[in-house]
Each structure stands twice: as C-alpha cells, then as structure tokens.
Amino acid sequence: IAGITQAPTSQILAAGRRMTLRCTQDMRHNAMYWYRQDLGLGLRLIHYSNTAGTTGKGEVPDGYSVSRANTDDFPLTLASAVPSQTSVYFCASSAGATAFYNEQFFGPGTRLTVL
Amino acid sequence: AQSVSQHNHHVILSEAASLELGCNYSYGGTVNLFWYVQYPGQHLQLLLKYFSGDPLVKGIKGFEAEFIKSKFSFNLRKPSVQWSDTAEYFCAVNGKAAGNKLTFGGGTRVLVKP
C-alpha cells in the first residue's frame, strides 16, 4: 500500500506559468488536504475536501484552486505562479469526513520553486 | 480561531540528554492535539495524539506528551534522546468547531549531537 503519492517530487517554474500538483491516495479516505510548509511558519492549510465533490478554503487559499472529482485524487493548481508560492507542498488525507477524531496522513511533498 | 505556538525554534543537545518541547494553543473548546515529526528529507509522521482520556499520552520511539488543559499546553518530552531523533517537530491542534482542519505551530528543529 503506497498511502499518499505526490507528483512531481520537485519543480522549478517560471513566474506566470500554470502548474498542477498531483496527489493520489489509496486508503479510500474521505477527506483530503493541501498544506504549504514554509520555514518558521509550520504548515498552513491551503484547501481541503471533506468528501468527493466538495472543497473548501483553508488559511491561505489565494492563488490556488483544487478539485475533487473522485475519492482518490486531489490536484492543486496554481493558475499563474508567483515567487511567493515557492514552498514545499504536502498533501494529506484522513478517514472521516468531519475527521475530528481522525489523524491525518501525509504524502512525501512537492518542492516548488517559482522564479 | 485556533492557533498554536511553539516556543523554541531550534534546540541543540547531546545524546542521552532529556528533551522537552513546548507547545501552547489558543482555542476555547474541545480540542484534539498532535505532535508530528519530520526527519530530514522525509514527510511528516505522527508521533502521538491526544483525543480524550488520560492527559499523559505515550507515542512512538519513547516520546510522550502531557495535555494540561488549564495551561492550554501539550508539551512533548523524551527522557533520553538519540542521534536519530534529529528532526523537526510540529505541534498541531484541531478544535472541534474547526472540524477537520489542523493548525500547526511553526516547528522546532532539534539537532542531537552524537
């Protein structure tokens, strides 16, 4: 069982370009999340999805969009990348839709550099 | 809104020393609390979690944490660290009204010298 896979592992991107970060989980978890990790700031929630077909905004959603067409996949799109989006991006999932009593499991991350 | 504060950004200690990392959260209602660890080059892994019951929680690799509700704290401890404990440690809170959204602290980088 792979758990959560993310692609690409790393990417260097020119400002203004569009980029989609992929996330796939094989645990049949209902809820999925995208975080960005920046030094000294910990992880901050970008977007989340409680179940397939629904999404919600997290703490830092501006400049990002997500979709949840099925249970397994939760892609994150940067429509027009800016240097401040240089970060490490982590996808996570948890079993329950409300997930208050469920822990989150994390993917290996995508290191994105926007020049 | 919920928030988490980790007091130490960097900790350096020698093997066999004791470790305590502070974590305070801000949230007035029922909370779940977590400590995650990120070893160099790896993704986050759960060390331990508190949902309810005994406020002293034991996790993997000899770590434990104590939930003190009156102090809004969830400090992480390990009596004797090893070089392999070198990592970044994150405290996180999930307030019941916030549903499934975790709020993380800024992280503490721990370096254990052999």
mmCIF file of C-alpha atoms in Angstrom:
data_model
loop_
_atom_site.group_PDB
_atom_site.id
_atom_site.type_symbol
_atom_site.label_atom_id
_atom_site.label_comp_id
_atom_site.label_asym_id
_atom_site.label_seq_id
_atom_site.Cartn_x
_atom_site.Cartn_y
_atom_site.Cartn_z
ATOM 1 C CA ILE A 1 0.000 0.000 0.000
ATOM 2 C CA ALA A 2 1.572 3.265 -1.102
ATOM 3 C CA GLY A 3 -0.572 5.578 1.047
ATOM 4 C CA ILE A 4 -0.291 9.016 -0.494
ATOM 5 C CA THR A 5 1.732 9.781 -3.586
ATOM 6 C CA GLN A 6 2.563 13.226 -4.874
ATOM 7 C CA ALA A 7 3.971 14.346 -8.194
ATOM 8 C CA PRO A 8 6.248 15.888 -9.158
ATOM 9 C CA THR A 9 8.835 15.496 -6.391
ATOM 10 C CA SER A 10 10.250 18.885 -7.247
ATOM 11 C CA GLN A 11 9.711 21.531 -9.886
ATOM 12 C CA ILE A 12 11.244 24.818 -10.953
ATOM 13 C CA LEU A 13 8.679 27.053 -12.573
ATOM 14 C CA ALA A 14 8.775 30.431 -14.277
ATOM 15 C CA ALA A 15 6.522 33.080 -12.804
ATOM 16 C CA GLY A 16 3.226 33.360 -14.617
ATOM 17 C CA ARG A 17 3.119 29.721 -15.613
ATOM 18 C CA ARG A 18 0.305 27.372 -14.693
ATOM 19 C CA MET A 19 1.153 24.321 -12.604
ATOM 20 C CA THR A 20 -0.814 21.404 -11.221
ATOM 21 C CA LEU A 21 0.486 19.391 -8.303
ATOM 22 C CA ARG A 22 -0.921 15.899 -8.176
ATOM 23 C CA CYS A 23 -1.974 13.927 -5.132
ATOM 24 C CA THR A 24 -3.375 10.411 -5.041
ATOM 25 C CA GLN A 25 -4.285 8.279 -2.044
ATOM 26 C CA ASP A 26 -5.143 4.592 -1.995
ATOM 27 C CA MET A 27 -6.585 4.407 1.513
ATOM 28 C CA ARG A 28 -10.146 5.293 0.451
ATOM 29 C CA HIS A 29 -10.044 8.236 2.835
ATOM 30 C CA ASN A 30 -12.919 10.670 2.605
ATOM 31 C CA ALA A 31 -11.056 13.855 3.472
ATOM 32 C CA MET A 32 -8.016 15.330 1.748
ATOM 33 C CA TYR A 33 -5.946 18.455 2.338
ATOM 34 C CA TRP A 34 -3.247 20.596 0.824
ATOM 35 C CA TYR A 35 -0.697 22.386 3.013
ATOM 36 C CA ARG A 36 2.300 24.526 2.267
ATOM 37 C CA GLN A 37 5.344 24.408 4.519
ATOM 38 C CA ASP A 38 7.476 27.496 4.946
ATOM 39 C CA LEU A 39 10.391 27.939 7.326
ATOM 40 C CA GLY A 40 9.273 29.193 10.711
ATOM 41 C CA LEU A 41 5.610 29.121 9.766
ATOM 42 C CA GLY A 42 4.970 25.405 10.028
ATOM 43 C CA LEU A 43 2.305 24.005 7.743
ATOM 44 C CA ARG A 44 -0.585 26.145 6.622
ATOM 45 C CA LEU A 45 -3.777 24.762 5.128
ATOM 46 C CA ILE A 46 -4.477 25.881 1.561
ATOM 47 C CA HIS A 47 -7.618 23.944 0.625
ATOM 48 C CA TYR A 48 -9.402 20.868 1.832
ATOM 49 C CA SER A 49 -12.080 18.437 0.730
ATOM 50 C CA ASN A 50 -14.330 16.596 3.159
ATOM 51 C CA THR A 51 -15.554 14.188 0.511
ATOM 52 C CA ALA A 52 -15.531 13.713 -3.253
ATOM 53 C CA GLY A 53 -17.331 16.548 -4.994
ATOM 54 C CA THR A 54 -16.797 19.126 -2.233
ATOM 55 C CA THR A 55 -13.946 21.509 -1.469
ATOM 56 C CA GLY A 56 -13.291 24.301 0.992
ATOM 57 C CA LYS A 57 -10.838 27.104 1.608
ATOM 58 C CA GLY A 58 -8.168 26.905 4.248
ATOM 59 C CA GLU A 59 -5.965 29.540 5.793
ATOM 60 C CA VAL A 60 -4.049 30.592 2.652
ATOM 61 C CA PRO A 61 -6.201 29.810 -0.423
ATOM 62 C CA ASP A 62 -5.400 32.795 -2.646
ATOM 63 C CA GLY A 63 -3.719 31.870 -5.912
ATOM 64 C CA TYR A 64 -4.631 28.202 -5.606
ATOM 65 C CA SER A 65 -7.551 26.062 -6.727
ATOM 66 C CA VAL A 66 -8.482 22.438 -6.172
ATOM 67 C CA SER A 67 -10.932 19.889 -7.451
ATOM 68 C CA ARG A 68 -12.131 16.564 -6.095
ATOM 69 C CA ALA A 69 -13.698 14.589 -8.910
ATOM 70 C CA ASN A 70 -13.221 11.249 -7.130
ATOM 71 C CA THR A 71 -12.156 9.853 -3.761
ATOM 72 C CA ASP A 72 -8.543 9.159 -4.662
ATOM 73 C CA ASP A 73 -7.301 12.303 -6.412
ATOM 74 C CA PHE A 74 -6.971 15.871 -5.161
ATOM 75 C CA PRO A 75 -4.952 18.064 -7.549
ATOM 76 C CA LEU A 76 -3.784 21.542 -6.586
ATOM 77 C CA THR A 77 -3.490 24.131 -9.354
ATOM 78 C CA LEU A 78 -1.548 27.359 -9.408
ATOM 79 C CA ALA A 79 -3.181 29.322 -12.222
ATOM 80 C CA SER A 80 -0.383 31.866 -12.570
ATOM 81 C CA ALA A 81 2.569 31.134 -10.302
ATOM 82 C CA VAL A 82 4.300 33.877 -8.326
ATOM 83 C CA PRO A 83 7.612 33.726 -6.419
ATOM 84 C CA SER A 84 5.812 33.849 -3.056
ATOM 85 C CA GLN A 85 4.385 30.436 -3.888
ATOM 86 C CA THR A 86 7.855 28.928 -3.612
ATOM 87 C CA SER A 87 7.358 26.357 -0.901
ATOM 88 C CA VAL A 88 7.091 22.690 -0.079
ATOM 89 C CA TYR A 89 3.584 21.401 -0.642
ATOM 90 C CA PHE A 90 2.166 18.487 1.291
ATOM 91 C CA CYS A 91 -0.989 16.583 0.544
ATOM 92 C CA ALA A 92 -2.713 14.760 3.395
ATOM 93 C CA SER A 93 -5.774 12.629 3.967
ATOM 94 C CA SER A 94 -7.905 11.420 6.840
ATOM 95 C CA ALA A 95 -10.542 8.732 7.065
ATOM 96 C CA GLY A 96 -13.592 10.643 8.259
ATOM 97 C CA ALA A 97 -15.475 13.390 6.502
ATOM 98 C CA THR A 98 -15.555 15.567 9.583
ATOM 99 C CA ALA A 99 -12.361 13.981 10.788
ATOM 100 C CA PHE A 100 -12.397 15.440 14.280
ATOM 101 C CA TYR A 101 -11.390 12.076 15.657
ATOM 102 C CA ASN A 102 -9.171 11.067 12.776
ATOM 103 C CA GLU A 103 -5.496 11.677 12.302
ATOM 104 C CA GLN A 104 -4.120 12.996 9.054
ATOM 105 C CA PHE A 105 -1.605 11.072 6.955
ATOM 106 C CA PHE A 106 0.864 12.984 4.826
ATOM 107 C CA GLY A 107 2.427 12.487 1.430
ATOM 108 C CA PRO A 108 6.142 12.950 0.667
ATOM 109 C CA GLY A 109 5.761 16.528 -0.537
ATOM 110 C CA THR A 110 6.493 18.545 -3.656
ATOM 111 C CA ARG A 111 9.233 21.163 -3.565
ATOM 112 C CA LEU A 112 8.209 24.028 -5.843
ATOM 113 C CA THR A 113 10.442 26.926 -6.807
ATOM 114 C CA VAL A 114 8.943 29.848 -8.714
ATOM 115 C CA LEU A 115 11.466 32.133 -10.367
ATOM 116 C CA ALA B 1 -9.822 30.905 15.505
ATOM 117 C CA GLN B 2 -7.318 28.365 16.691
ATOM 118 C CA SER B 3 -3.585 28.978 16.880
ATOM 119 C CA VAL B 4 -0.503 27.128 18.049
ATOM 120 C CA SER B 5 2.734 28.476 19.446
ATOM 121 C CA GLN B 6 5.968 26.537 19.748
ATOM 122 C CA HIS B 7 8.400 28.403 21.917
ATOM 123 C CA ASN B 8 11.704 27.028 20.706
ATOM 124 C CA HIS B 9 12.689 27.314 17.076
ATOM 125 C CA HIS B 10 15.972 25.451 17.446
ATOM 126 C CA VAL B 11 17.214 23.050 20.088
ATOM 127 C CA ILE B 12 20.668 21.510 20.197
ATOM 128 C CA LEU B 13 21.501 18.804 22.685
ATOM 129 C CA SER B 14 23.726 15.818 23.178
ATOM 130 C CA GLU B 15 22.765 12.167 23.075
ATOM 131 C CA ALA B 16 21.216 10.880 26.302
ATOM 132 C CA ALA B 17 20.040 14.355 27.267
ATOM 133 C CA SER B 18 16.393 14.913 28.070
ATOM 134 C CA LEU B 19 14.181 16.785 25.646
ATOM 135 C CA GLU B 20 11.148 18.923 26.295
ATOM 136 C CA LEU B 21 9.470 20.958 23.563
ATOM 137 C CA GLY B 22 6.840 23.488 24.490
ATOM 138 C CA CYS B 23 3.508 23.853 22.726
ATOM 139 C CA ASN B 24 0.679 26.186 23.653
ATOM 140 C CA TYR B 25 -2.547 26.527 21.776
ATOM 141 C CA SER B 26 -5.320 29.036 21.671
ATOM 142 C CA TYR B 27 -8.818 27.618 21.430
ATOM 143 C CA GLY B 28 -11.660 27.757 23.904
ATOM 144 C CA GLY B 29 -13.451 24.484 23.242
ATOM 145 C CA THR B 30 -12.778 20.796 22.849
ATOM 146 C CA VAL B 31 -9.531 20.024 21.073
ATOM 147 C CA ASN B 32 -7.527 17.203 19.620
ATOM 148 C CA LEU B 33 -3.780 17.664 19.869
ATOM 149 C CA PHE B 34 -0.975 16.135 17.860
ATOM 150 C CA TRP B 35 2.772 16.028 17.604
ATOM 151 C CA TYR B 36 4.222 15.260 14.197
ATOM 152 C CA VAL B 37 7.868 14.653 13.357
ATOM 153 C CA GLN B 38 9.650 15.303 10.089
ATOM 154 C CA TYR B 39 13.008 13.575 9.724
ATOM 155 C CA PRO B 40 15.458 15.111 7.249
ATOM 156 C CA GLY B 41 14.191 14.624 3.714
ATOM 157 C CA GLN B 42 11.051 12.814 4.798
ATOM 158 C CA HIS B 43 7.385 13.634 5.146
ATOM 159 C CA LEU B 44 5.501 14.219 8.359
ATOM 160 C CA GLN B 45 4.790 11.261 10.593
ATOM 161 C CA LEU B 46 2.529 11.157 13.610
ATOM 162 C CA LEU B 47 4.393 10.843 16.917
ATOM 163 C CA LEU B 48 1.411 10.887 19.217
ATOM 164 C CA LYS B 49 -2.074 12.289 19.612
ATOM 165 C CA TYR B 50 -4.498 13.290 22.324
ATOM 166 C CA PHE B 51 -8.221 12.903 21.760
ATOM 167 C CA SER B 52 -9.579 12.353 25.277
ATOM 168 C CA GLY B 53 -8.935 10.456 28.494
ATOM 169 C CA ASP B 54 -5.540 10.213 30.180
ATOM 170 C CA PRO B 55 -3.781 13.547 29.633
ATOM 171 C CA LEU B 56 -0.389 11.813 29.564
ATOM 172 C CA VAL B 57 -0.049 10.361 26.112
ATOM 173 C CA LYS B 58 2.652 7.945 25.063
ATOM 174 C CA GLY B 59 3.744 7.794 21.453
ATOM 175 C CA ILE B 60 6.282 6.049 19.312
ATOM 176 C CA LYS B 61 10.039 6.000 19.862
ATOM 177 C CA GLY B 62 9.804 6.768 23.578
ATOM 178 C CA PHE B 63 8.093 10.129 23.214
ATOM 179 C CA GLU B 64 5.305 11.297 25.481
ATOM 180 C CA ALA B 65 3.260 14.448 25.861
ATOM 181 C CA GLU B 66 1.106 15.865 28.608
ATOM 182 C CA PHE B 67 -2.093 17.776 27.979
ATOM 183 C CA ILE B 68 -2.604 20.446 30.627
ATOM 184 C CA LYS B 69 -5.966 21.980 29.864
ATOM 185 C CA SER B 70 -5.640 24.827 32.362
ATOM 186 C CA LYS B 71 -2.423 25.943 30.686
ATOM 187 C CA PHE B 72 -3.548 25.238 27.122
ATOM 188 C CA SER B 73 -0.334 23.280 26.741
ATOM 189 C CA PHE B 74 0.739 19.997 25.163
ATOM 190 C CA ASN B 75 4.471 19.698 25.748
ATOM 191 C CA LEU B 76 6.487 16.897 24.203
ATOM 192 C CA ARG B 77 9.097 15.020 26.211
ATOM 193 C CA LYS B 78 11.671 12.309 25.810
ATOM 194 C CA PRO B 79 13.881 11.281 28.747
ATOM 195 C CA SER B 80 16.942 10.332 26.710
ATOM 196 C CA VAL B 81 17.388 11.363 23.094
ATOM 197 C CA GLN B 82 19.344 9.620 20.397
ATOM 198 C CA TRP B 83 21.127 10.977 17.353
ATOM 199 C CA SER B 84 18.286 9.549 15.249
ATOM 200 C CA ASP B 85 15.868 11.960 16.943
ATOM 201 C CA THR B 86 17.361 14.783 14.906
ATOM 202 C CA ALA B 87 14.305 16.160 13.126
ATOM 203 C CA GLU B 88 11.772 18.956 13.036
ATOM 204 C CA TYR B 89 8.844 18.604 15.403
ATOM 205 C CA PHE B 90 5.436 20.142 14.864
ATOM 206 C CA CYS B 91 2.624 20.575 17.324
ATOM 207 C CA ALA B 92 -0.881 20.771 15.847
ATOM 208 C CA VAL B 93 -4.362 21.439 17.158
ATOM 209 C CA ASN B 94 -7.779 20.561 15.823
ATOM 210 C CA GLY B 95 -10.578 22.394 17.530
ATOM 211 C CA LYS B 96 -13.954 20.730 17.418
ATOM 212 C CA ALA B 97 -15.670 23.740 15.847
ATOM 213 C CA ALA B 98 -12.995 23.831 13.173
ATOM 214 C CA GLY B 99 -13.985 20.370 12.027
ATOM 215 C CA ASN B 100 -11.165 18.584 10.296
ATOM 216 C CA LYS B 101 -8.755 21.464 9.898
ATOM 217 C CA LEU B 102 -5.419 21.215 11.644
ATOM 218 C CA THR B 103 -3.485 24.278 12.705
ATOM 219 C CA PHE B 104 0.246 23.746 13.043
ATOM 220 C CA GLY B 105 2.843 25.502 15.108
ATOM 221 C CA GLY B 106 5.944 26.899 13.446
ATOM 222 C CA GLY B 107 8.018 23.840 14.252
ATOM 223 C CA THR B 108 11.092 23.182 16.383
ATOM 224 C CA ARG B 109 14.275 21.942 14.778
ATOM 225 C CA VAL B 110 16.088 19.533 17.065
ATOM 226 C CA LEU B 111 19.700 18.609 16.494
ATOM 227 C CA VAL B 112 21.115 15.795 18.587
ATOM 228 C CA LYS B 113 24.874 15.678 18.625
ATOM 229 C CA PRO B 114 26.452 12.230 18.870
#
